[in-house]
PDB file of C-alpha atoms in Angstrom:
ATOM      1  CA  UNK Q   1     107.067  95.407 110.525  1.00 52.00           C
ATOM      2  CA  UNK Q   2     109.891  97.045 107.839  1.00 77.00           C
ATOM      3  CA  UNK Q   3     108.969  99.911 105.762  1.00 92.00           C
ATOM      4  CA  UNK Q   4     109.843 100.625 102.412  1.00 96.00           C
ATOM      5  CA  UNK Q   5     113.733  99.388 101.657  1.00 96.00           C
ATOM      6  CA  UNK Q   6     116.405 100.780  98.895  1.00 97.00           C
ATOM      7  CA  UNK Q   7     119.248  99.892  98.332  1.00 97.00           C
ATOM      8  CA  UNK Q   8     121.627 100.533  97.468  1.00 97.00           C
ATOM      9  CA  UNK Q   9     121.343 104.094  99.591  1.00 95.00           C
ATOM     10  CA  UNK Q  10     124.331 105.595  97.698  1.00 96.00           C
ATOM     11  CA  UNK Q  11     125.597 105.049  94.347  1.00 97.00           C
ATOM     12  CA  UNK Q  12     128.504 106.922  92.473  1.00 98.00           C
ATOM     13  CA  UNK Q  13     129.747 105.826  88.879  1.00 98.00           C
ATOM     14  CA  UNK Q  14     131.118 107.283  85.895  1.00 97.00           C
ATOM     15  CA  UNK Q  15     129.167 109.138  83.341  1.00 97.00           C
ATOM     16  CA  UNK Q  16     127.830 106.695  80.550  1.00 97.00           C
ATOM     17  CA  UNK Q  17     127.655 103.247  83.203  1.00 98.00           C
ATOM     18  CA  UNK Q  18     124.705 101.472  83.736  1.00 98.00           C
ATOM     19  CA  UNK Q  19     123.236 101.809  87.348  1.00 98.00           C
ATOM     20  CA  UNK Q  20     120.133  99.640  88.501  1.00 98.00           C
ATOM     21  CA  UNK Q  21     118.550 100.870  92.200  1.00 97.00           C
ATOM     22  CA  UNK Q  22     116.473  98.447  94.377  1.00 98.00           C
ATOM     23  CA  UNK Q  23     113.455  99.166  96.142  1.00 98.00           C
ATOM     24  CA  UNK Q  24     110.853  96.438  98.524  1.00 97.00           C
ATOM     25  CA  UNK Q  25     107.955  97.371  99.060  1.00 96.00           C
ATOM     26  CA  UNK Q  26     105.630  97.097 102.385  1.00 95.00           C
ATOM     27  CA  UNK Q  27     104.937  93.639 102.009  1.00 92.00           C
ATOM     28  CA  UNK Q  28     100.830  93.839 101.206  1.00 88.00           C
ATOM     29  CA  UNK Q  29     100.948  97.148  99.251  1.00 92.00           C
ATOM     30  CA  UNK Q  30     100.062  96.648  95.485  1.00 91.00           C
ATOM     31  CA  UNK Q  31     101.200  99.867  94.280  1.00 92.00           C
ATOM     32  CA  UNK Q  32     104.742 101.220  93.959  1.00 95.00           C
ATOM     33  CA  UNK Q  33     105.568 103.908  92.477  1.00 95.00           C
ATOM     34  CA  UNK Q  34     109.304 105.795  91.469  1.00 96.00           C
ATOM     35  CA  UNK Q  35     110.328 109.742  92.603  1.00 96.00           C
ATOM     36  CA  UNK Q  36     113.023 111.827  91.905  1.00 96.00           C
ATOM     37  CA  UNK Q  37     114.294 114.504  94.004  1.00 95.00           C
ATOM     38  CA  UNK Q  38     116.744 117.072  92.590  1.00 94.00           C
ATOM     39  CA  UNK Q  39     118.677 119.403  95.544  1.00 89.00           C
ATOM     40  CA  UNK Q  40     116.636 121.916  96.918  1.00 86.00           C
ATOM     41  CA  UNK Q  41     113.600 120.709  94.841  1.00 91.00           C
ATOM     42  CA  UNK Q  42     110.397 118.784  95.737  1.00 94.00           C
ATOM     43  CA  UNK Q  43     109.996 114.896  94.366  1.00 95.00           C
ATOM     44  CA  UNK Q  44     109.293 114.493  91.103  1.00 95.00           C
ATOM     45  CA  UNK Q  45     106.810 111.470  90.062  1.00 94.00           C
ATOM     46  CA  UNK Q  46     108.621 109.217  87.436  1.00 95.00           C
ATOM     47  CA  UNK Q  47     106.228 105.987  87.083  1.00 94.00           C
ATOM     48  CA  UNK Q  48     104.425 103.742  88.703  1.00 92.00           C
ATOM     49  CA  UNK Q  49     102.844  99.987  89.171  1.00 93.00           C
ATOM     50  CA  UNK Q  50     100.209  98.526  90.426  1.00 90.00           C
ATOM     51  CA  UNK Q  51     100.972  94.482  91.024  1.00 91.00           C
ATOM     52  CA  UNK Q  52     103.101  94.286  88.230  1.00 91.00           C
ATOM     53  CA  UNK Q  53     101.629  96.210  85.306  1.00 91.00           C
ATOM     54  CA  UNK Q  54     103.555  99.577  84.876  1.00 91.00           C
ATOM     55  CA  UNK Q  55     100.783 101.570  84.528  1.00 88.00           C
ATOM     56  CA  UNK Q  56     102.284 105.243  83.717  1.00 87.00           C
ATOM     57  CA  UNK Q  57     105.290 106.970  83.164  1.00 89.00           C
ATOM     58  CA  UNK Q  58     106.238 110.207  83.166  1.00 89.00           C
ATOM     59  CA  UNK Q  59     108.065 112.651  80.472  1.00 87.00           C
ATOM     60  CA  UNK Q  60     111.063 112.833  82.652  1.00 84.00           C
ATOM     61  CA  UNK Q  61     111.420 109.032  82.106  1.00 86.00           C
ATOM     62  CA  UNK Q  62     113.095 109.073  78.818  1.00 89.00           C
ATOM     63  CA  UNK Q  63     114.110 105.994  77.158  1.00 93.00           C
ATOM     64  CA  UNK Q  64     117.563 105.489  79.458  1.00 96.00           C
ATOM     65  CA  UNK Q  65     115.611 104.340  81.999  1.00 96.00           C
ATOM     66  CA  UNK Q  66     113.333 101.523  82.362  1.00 95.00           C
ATOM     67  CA  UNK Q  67     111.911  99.986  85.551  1.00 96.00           C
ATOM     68  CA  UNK Q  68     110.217  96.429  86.292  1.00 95.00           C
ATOM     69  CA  UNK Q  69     108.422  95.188  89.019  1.00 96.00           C
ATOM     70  CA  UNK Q  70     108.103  91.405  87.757  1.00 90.00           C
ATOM     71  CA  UNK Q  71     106.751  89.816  90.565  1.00 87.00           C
ATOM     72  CA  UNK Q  72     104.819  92.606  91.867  1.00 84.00           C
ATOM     73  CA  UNK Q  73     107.287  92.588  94.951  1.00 91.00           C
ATOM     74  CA  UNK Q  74     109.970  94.668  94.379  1.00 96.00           C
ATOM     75  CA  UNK Q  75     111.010  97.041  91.379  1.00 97.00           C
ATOM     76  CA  UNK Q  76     114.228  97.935  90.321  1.00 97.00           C
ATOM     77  CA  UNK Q  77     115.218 100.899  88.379  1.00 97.00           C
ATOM     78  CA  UNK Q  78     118.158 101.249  85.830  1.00 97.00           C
ATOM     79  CA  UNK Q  79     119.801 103.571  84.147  1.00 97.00           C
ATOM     80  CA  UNK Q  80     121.406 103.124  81.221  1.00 97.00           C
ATOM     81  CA  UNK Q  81     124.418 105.630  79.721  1.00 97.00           C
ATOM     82  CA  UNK Q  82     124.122 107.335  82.792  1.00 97.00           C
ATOM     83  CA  UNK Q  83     124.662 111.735  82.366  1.00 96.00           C
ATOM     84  CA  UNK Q  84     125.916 114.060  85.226  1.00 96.00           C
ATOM     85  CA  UNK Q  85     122.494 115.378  84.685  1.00 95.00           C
ATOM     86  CA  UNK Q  86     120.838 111.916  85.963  1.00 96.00           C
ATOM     87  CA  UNK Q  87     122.537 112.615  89.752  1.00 97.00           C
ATOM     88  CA  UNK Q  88     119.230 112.910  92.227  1.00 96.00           C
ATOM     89  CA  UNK Q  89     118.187 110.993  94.912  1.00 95.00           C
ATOM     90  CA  UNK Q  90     115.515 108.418  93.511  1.00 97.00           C
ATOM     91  CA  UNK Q  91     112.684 107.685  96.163  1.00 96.00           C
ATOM     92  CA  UNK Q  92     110.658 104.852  95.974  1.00 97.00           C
ATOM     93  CA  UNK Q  93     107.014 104.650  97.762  1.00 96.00           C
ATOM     94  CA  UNK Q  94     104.413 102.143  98.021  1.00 95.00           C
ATOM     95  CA  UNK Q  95     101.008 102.038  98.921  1.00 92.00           C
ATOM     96  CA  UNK Q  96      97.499  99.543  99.335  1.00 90.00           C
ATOM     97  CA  UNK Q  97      95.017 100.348  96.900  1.00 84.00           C
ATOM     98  CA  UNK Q  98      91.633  99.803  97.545  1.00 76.00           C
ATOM     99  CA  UNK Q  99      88.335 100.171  95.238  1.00 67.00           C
ATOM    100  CA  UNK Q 100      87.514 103.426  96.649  1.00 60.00           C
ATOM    101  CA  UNK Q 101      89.914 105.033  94.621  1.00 62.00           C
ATOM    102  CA  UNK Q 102      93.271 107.042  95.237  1.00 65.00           C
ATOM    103  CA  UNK Q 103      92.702 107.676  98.901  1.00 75.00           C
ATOM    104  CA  UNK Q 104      95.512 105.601  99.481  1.00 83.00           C
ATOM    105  CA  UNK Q 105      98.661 107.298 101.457  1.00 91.00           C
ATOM    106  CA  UNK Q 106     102.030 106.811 100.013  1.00 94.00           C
ATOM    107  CA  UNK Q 107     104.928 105.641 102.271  1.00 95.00           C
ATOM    108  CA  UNK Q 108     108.590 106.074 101.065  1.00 96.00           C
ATOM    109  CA  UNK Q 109     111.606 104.523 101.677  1.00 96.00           C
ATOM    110  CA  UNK Q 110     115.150 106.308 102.473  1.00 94.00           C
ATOM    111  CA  UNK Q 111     115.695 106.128  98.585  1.00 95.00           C
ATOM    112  CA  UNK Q 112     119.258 105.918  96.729  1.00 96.00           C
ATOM    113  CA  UNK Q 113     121.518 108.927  96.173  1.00 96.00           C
ATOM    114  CA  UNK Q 114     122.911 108.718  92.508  1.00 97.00           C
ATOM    115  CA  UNK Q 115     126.143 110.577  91.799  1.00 97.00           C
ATOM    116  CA  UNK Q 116     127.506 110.651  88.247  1.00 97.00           C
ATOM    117  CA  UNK Q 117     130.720 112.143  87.825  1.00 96.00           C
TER     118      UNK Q 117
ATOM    119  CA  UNK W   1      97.614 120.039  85.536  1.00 79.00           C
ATOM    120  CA  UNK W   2      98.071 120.330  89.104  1.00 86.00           C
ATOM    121  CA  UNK W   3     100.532 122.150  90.762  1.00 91.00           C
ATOM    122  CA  UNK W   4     101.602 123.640  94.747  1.00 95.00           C
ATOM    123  CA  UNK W   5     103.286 126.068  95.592  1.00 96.00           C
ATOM    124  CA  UNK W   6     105.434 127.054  99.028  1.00 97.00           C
ATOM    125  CA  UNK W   7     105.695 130.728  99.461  1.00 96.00           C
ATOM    126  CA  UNK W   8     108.589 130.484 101.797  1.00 96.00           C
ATOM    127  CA  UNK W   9     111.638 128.278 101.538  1.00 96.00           C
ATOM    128  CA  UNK W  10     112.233 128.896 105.191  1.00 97.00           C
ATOM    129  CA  UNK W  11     110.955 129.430 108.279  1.00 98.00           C
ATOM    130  CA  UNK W  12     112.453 130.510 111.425  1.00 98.00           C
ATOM    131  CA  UNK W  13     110.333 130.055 114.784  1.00 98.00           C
ATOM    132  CA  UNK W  14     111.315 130.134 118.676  1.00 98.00           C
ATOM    133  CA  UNK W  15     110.493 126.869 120.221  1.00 98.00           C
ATOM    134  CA  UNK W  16     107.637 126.724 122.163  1.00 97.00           C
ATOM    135  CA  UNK W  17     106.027 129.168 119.276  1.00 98.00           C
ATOM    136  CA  UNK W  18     103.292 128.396 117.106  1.00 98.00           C
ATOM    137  CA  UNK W  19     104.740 127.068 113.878  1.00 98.00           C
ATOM    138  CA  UNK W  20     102.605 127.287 110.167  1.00 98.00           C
ATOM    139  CA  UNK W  21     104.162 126.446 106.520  1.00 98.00           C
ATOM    140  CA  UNK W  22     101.758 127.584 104.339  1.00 98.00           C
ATOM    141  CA  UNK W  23     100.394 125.508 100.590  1.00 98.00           C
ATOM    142  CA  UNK W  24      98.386 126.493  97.935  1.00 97.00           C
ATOM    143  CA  UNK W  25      97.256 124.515  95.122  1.00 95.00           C
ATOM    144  CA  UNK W  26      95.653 124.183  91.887  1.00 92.00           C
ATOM    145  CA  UNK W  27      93.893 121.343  90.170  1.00 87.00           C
ATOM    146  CA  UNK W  28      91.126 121.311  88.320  1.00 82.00           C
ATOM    147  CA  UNK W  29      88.842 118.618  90.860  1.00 81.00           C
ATOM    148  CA  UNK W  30      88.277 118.305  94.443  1.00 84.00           C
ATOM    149  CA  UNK W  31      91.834 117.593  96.020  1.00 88.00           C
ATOM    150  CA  UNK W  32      93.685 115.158  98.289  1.00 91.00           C
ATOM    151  CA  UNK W  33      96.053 116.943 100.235  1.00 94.00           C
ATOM    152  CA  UNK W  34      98.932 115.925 102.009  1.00 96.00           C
ATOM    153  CA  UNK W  35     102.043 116.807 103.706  1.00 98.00           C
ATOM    154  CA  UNK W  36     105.444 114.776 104.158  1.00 98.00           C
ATOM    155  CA  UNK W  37     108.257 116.188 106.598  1.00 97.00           C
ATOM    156  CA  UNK W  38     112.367 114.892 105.294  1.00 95.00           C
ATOM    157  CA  UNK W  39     115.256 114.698 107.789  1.00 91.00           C
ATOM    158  CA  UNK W  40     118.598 114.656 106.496  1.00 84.00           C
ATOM    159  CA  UNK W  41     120.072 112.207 104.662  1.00 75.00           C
ATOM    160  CA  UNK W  42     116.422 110.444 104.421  1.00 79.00           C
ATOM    161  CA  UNK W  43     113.133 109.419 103.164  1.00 84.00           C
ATOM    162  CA  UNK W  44     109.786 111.268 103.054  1.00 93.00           C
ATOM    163  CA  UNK W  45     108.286 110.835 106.442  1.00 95.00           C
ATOM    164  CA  UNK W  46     103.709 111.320 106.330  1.00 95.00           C
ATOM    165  CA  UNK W  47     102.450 113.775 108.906  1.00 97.00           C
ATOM    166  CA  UNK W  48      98.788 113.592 107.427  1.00 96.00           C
ATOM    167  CA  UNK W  49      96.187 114.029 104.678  1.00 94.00           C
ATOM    168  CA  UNK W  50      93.449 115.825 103.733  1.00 94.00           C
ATOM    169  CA  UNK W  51      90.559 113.228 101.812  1.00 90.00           C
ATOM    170  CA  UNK W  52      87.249 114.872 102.361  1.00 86.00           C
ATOM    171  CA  UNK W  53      85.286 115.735 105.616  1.00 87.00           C
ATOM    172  CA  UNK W  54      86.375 117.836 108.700  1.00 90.00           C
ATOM    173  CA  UNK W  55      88.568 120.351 107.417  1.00 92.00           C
ATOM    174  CA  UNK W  56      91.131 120.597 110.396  1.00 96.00           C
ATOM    175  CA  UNK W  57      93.201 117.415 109.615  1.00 96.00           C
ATOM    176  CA  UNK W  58      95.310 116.274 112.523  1.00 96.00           C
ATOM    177  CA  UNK W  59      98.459 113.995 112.035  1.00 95.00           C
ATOM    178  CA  UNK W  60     101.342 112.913 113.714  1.00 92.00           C
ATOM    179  CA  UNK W  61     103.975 114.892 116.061  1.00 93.00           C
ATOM    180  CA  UNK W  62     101.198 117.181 117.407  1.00 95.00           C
ATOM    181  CA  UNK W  63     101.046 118.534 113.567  1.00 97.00           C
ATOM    182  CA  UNK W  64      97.719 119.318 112.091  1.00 97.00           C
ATOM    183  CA  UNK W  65      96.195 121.102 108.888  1.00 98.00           C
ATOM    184  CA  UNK W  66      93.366 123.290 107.354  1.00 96.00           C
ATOM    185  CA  UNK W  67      92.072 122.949 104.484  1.00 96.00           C
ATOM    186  CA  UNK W  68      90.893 126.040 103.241  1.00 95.00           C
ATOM    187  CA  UNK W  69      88.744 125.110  99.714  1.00 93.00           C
ATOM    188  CA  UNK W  70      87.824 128.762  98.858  1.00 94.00           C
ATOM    189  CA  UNK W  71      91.804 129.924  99.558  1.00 95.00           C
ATOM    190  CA  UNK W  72      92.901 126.793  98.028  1.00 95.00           C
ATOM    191  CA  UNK W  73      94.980 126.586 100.741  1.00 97.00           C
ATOM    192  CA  UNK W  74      96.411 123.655 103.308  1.00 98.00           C
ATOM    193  CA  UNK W  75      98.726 125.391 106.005  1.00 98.00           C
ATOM    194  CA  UNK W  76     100.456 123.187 108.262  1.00 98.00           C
ATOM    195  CA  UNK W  77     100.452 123.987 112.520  1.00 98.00           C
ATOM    196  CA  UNK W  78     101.885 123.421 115.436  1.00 98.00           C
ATOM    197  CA  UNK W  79     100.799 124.760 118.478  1.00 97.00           C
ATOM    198  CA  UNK W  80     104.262 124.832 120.337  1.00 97.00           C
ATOM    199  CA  UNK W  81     107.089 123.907 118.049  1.00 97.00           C
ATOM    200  CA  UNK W  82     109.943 121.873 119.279  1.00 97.00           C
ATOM    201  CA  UNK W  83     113.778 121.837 117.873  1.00 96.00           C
ATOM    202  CA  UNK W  84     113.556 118.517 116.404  1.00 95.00           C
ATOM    203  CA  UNK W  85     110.965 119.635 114.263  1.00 96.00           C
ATOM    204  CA  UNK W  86     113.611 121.381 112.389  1.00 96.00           C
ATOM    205  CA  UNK W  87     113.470 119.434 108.569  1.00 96.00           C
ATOM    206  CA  UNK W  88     112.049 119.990 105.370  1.00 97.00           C
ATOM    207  CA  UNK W  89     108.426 119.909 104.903  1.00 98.00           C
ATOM    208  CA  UNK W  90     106.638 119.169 101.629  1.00 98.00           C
ATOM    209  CA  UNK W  91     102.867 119.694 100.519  1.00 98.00           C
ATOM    210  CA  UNK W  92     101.634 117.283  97.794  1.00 96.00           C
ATOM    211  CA  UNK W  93      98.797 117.388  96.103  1.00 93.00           C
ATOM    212  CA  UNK W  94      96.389 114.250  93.896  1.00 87.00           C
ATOM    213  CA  UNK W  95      93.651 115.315  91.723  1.00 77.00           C
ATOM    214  CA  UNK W  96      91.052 111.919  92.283  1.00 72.00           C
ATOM    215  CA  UNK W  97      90.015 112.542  88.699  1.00 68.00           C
ATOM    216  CA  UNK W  98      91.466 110.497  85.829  1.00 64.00           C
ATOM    217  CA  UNK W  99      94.886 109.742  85.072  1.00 59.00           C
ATOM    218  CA  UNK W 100      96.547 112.723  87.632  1.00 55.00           C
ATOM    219  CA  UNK W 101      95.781 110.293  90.523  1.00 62.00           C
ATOM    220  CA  UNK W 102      97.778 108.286  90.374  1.00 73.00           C
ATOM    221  CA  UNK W 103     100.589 110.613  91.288  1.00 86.00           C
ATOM    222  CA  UNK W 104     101.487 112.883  94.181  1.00 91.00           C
ATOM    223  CA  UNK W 105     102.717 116.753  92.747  1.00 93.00           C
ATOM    224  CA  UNK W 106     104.490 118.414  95.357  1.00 96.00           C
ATOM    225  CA  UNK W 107     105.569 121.715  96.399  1.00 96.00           C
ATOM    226  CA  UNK W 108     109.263 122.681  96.191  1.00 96.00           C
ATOM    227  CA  UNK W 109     109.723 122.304 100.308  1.00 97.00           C
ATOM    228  CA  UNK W 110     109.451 124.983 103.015  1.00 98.00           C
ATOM    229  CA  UNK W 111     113.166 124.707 105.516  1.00 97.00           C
ATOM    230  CA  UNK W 112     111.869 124.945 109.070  1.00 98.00           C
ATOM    231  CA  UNK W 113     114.254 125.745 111.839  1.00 97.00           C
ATOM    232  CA  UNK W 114     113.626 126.075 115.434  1.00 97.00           C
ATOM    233  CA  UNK W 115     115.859 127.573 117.576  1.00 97.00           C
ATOM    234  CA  UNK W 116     116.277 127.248 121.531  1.00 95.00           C
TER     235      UNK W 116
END
C-alpha cells in the first residue's frame, strides 16, 4: 500500500517560468485537495476535488494557477509566470468521502518544494 | 470563519516527561479537530482526530487529546515523551457546516524538542 506521491519533491526555476507539480492520490480516495505551506507557517488550503469536479478554491489561488484532476486520479498543479513570492512547499492530501459528511481524515503526501529565484 | 491558534512556537521537555502543545479554536459549529506532526524535509504525518463522542481522543505514537468544548480547547499529551518526538506539530480545525468543510484551517505549528 503507497501513500500519497509528489513529485517532483523539489523544484527551482526562474521567476516568470511555468512550473506544473504532480500529486497521486491513495488509490480509492475521491477527494484531493491542494496546501500551501510558507516557512515557519501552518498549511494553507488552496482547492480541492472531489472525483474530478474542482469543487472550491481559495482567494490565495489567483488566476496564475490552475489545477486539474481529469481523471479523478491524480491532479497536477501549475503555475504560470511564476513570482519569488510563489516559493512554498505545496502539499497535496487525499481522502475517502463517505455520505456521512466531512468526517473523513486527510492524508498528505511529502509535497514539492518550489523555489523561484 | 474558523481559525486556531498555538500559543507557543516551542516547547522544550526532558524525555521521559509529560509532553502537552496546547490549541484553541474558533468556529462558529460543533468542530472536527485534528492534529498532524511534520519531520523535516516532509509531509504532514495524522496522530488523531476529534469527531464527536469520548472527549479524550487517543492516536498514534502513545499521543492522545482532550477536547475541551467549553475552553475551546484540544491540547495534545504524552505521558513520557521520547527524543524522536522532536518535530513540528500542527492543530487543524473543520467546521461540518456548509462550505468551511471542506477544508482543514490550521494553527501556525508548535516546535517540540526533547532533549536526553
Amino acid at each position: 500500500d503507497t501513500g500519497v506521491s509528489q513529485n517532483p519533491r523539489h523544484k527551482i526555476t526562474k521567476r516568470g517560468q511555468n512550473v506544473t507539480f504532480r500529486c497521486d492520490p491513495i488509490s480509492e480516495h475521491n477527494r484531493l485537495y491542494w496546501y500551501r505551506q510558507t516557512l515557519g507557517q501552518g498549511p494553507e488550503f488552496l482547492t480541492y476535488f472531489q472525483n474530478e469536479a474542482q469543487l472550491e478554491k481559495s482567494r490565495l489561488l489567483s488566476d496564475r494557477f490552475s489545477a486539474e484532476r481529469p481523471k479523478g486520479s491524480f491532479s497536477t498543479l501549475e503555475i504560470q509566470r511564476t513570482e519569488q513570492g510563489d516559493s512554498a512547499m505545496y502539499l497535496c492530501a487525499s481522502s475517502l468521502v463517505s455520505s456521512g459528511g466531512p468526517t473523513d481524515t486527510q492524508y498528505f503526501g511529502p509535497g514539492t518544494r518550489l523555489t523561484v529565484l | 470563519a474558523q481559525s486556531v491558534a498555538q500559543p507557543e512556537d516551542q516547547v522544550n521537555v526532558a524525555e521521559g516527561n509529560p509532553l502537552t502543545v496546547k490549541c484553541t479554536y474558533s468556529v462558529s459549529g460543533n468542530p472536527y479537530l485534528f492534529w498532524y506532526v511534520q519531520y523535516p524535509n516532509r509531509g504532514l504525518q495524522f496522530l488523531l482526530k476529534y469527531i464527536t463522542g469520548d472527549n479524550l481522543v487517543k492516536g498514534s505514537y502513545g499521543f492522545e487529546a482532550e477536547f475541551n468544548k467549553s475552553q475551546t480547547s484540544f491540547h495534545l499529551k504524552k505521558p513520557s515523551a521520547l527524543v524522536s518526538d522532536s518535530a513540528l506539530y500542527f492543530c487543524a480545525v473543520r467546521d461540518p457546516v456548509g462550505a468551511a468543510g471542506n477544508k482543514l484551517t490550521f494553527g501556525g505549528g508548535t516546535r517540540v524538542l526533547v532533549k536526553p
